XYZ file of C-alpha atoms in Angstrom:
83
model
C 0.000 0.000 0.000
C 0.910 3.843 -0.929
C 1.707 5.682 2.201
C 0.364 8.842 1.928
C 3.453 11.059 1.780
C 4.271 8.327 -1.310
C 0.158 9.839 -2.437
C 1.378 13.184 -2.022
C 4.443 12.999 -4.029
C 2.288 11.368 -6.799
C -0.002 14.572 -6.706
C 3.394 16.829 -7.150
C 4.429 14.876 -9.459
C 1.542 14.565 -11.700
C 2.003 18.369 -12.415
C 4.689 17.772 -13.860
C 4.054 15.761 -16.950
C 6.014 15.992 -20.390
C 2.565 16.767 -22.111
C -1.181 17.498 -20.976
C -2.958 14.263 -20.736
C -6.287 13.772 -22.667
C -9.563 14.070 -21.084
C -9.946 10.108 -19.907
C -6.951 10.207 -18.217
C -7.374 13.461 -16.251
C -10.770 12.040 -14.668
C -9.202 9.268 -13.648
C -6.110 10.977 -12.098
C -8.785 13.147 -10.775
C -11.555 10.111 -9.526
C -8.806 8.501 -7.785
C -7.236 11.078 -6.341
C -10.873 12.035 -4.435
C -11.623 8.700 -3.266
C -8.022 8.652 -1.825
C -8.345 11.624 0.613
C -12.021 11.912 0.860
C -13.019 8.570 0.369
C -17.165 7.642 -1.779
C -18.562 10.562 -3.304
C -21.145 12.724 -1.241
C -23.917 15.311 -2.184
C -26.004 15.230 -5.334
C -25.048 14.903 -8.889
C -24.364 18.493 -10.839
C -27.092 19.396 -13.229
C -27.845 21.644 -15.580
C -24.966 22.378 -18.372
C -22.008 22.486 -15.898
C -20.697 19.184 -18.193
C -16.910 19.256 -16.631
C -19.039 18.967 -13.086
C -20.735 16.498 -13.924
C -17.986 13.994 -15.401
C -15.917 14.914 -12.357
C -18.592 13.669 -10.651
C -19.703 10.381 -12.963
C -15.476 10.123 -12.426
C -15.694 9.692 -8.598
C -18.624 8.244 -8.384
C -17.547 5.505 -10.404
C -14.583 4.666 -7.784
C -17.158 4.160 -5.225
C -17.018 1.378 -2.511
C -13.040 1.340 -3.548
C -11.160 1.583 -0.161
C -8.831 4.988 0.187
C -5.995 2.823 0.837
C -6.301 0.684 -2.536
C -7.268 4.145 -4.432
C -4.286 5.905 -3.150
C -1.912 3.063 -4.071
C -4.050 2.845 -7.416
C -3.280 6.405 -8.042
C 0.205 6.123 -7.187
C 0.465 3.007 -9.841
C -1.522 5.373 -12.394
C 0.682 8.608 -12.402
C 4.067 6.943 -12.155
C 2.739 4.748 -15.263
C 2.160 8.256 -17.291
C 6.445 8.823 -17.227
């Protein structure tokens, strides 16, 4: 398992990519970066035409029921896997 100081370097380092990654791969980097530190998603879904709230939220919500632990070692995996 990712210690979380090993998380938090991940975070740093996932500013500093070569190149912008596309869409897909920012949700996920996003999604499992959320259910790492906060844990399942909470509140209601976005509506309306706020579209890049609303896949941030599909994103997270998707990781739900995944254990903060297994995200944070997941996301750890998932950024060092983008150098």
């Amino acid at each position: 398992m990712a210690t979380i100081e090993e998380f938090e370097a991940a975070a740093a380092r996932s500013k500093e990519l070569p190149a912008k990654p596309d869409n897909m791969t920012l949700l996920k980097l996003y999604a499992l970066y959320k259910q790492g530190s906060e844990g399942d998603v909470s509140g209601d879904r976005p509506g309306g035409f706020d579209f890049k709230a609303i896949a941030k939220y599909d994103a997270w919500a998707g990781q739900r029921g995944k254990t903060q632990d297994d995200a944070r070692q997941e996301y750890v995996d998932f950024v060092n896997s983008l150098f």
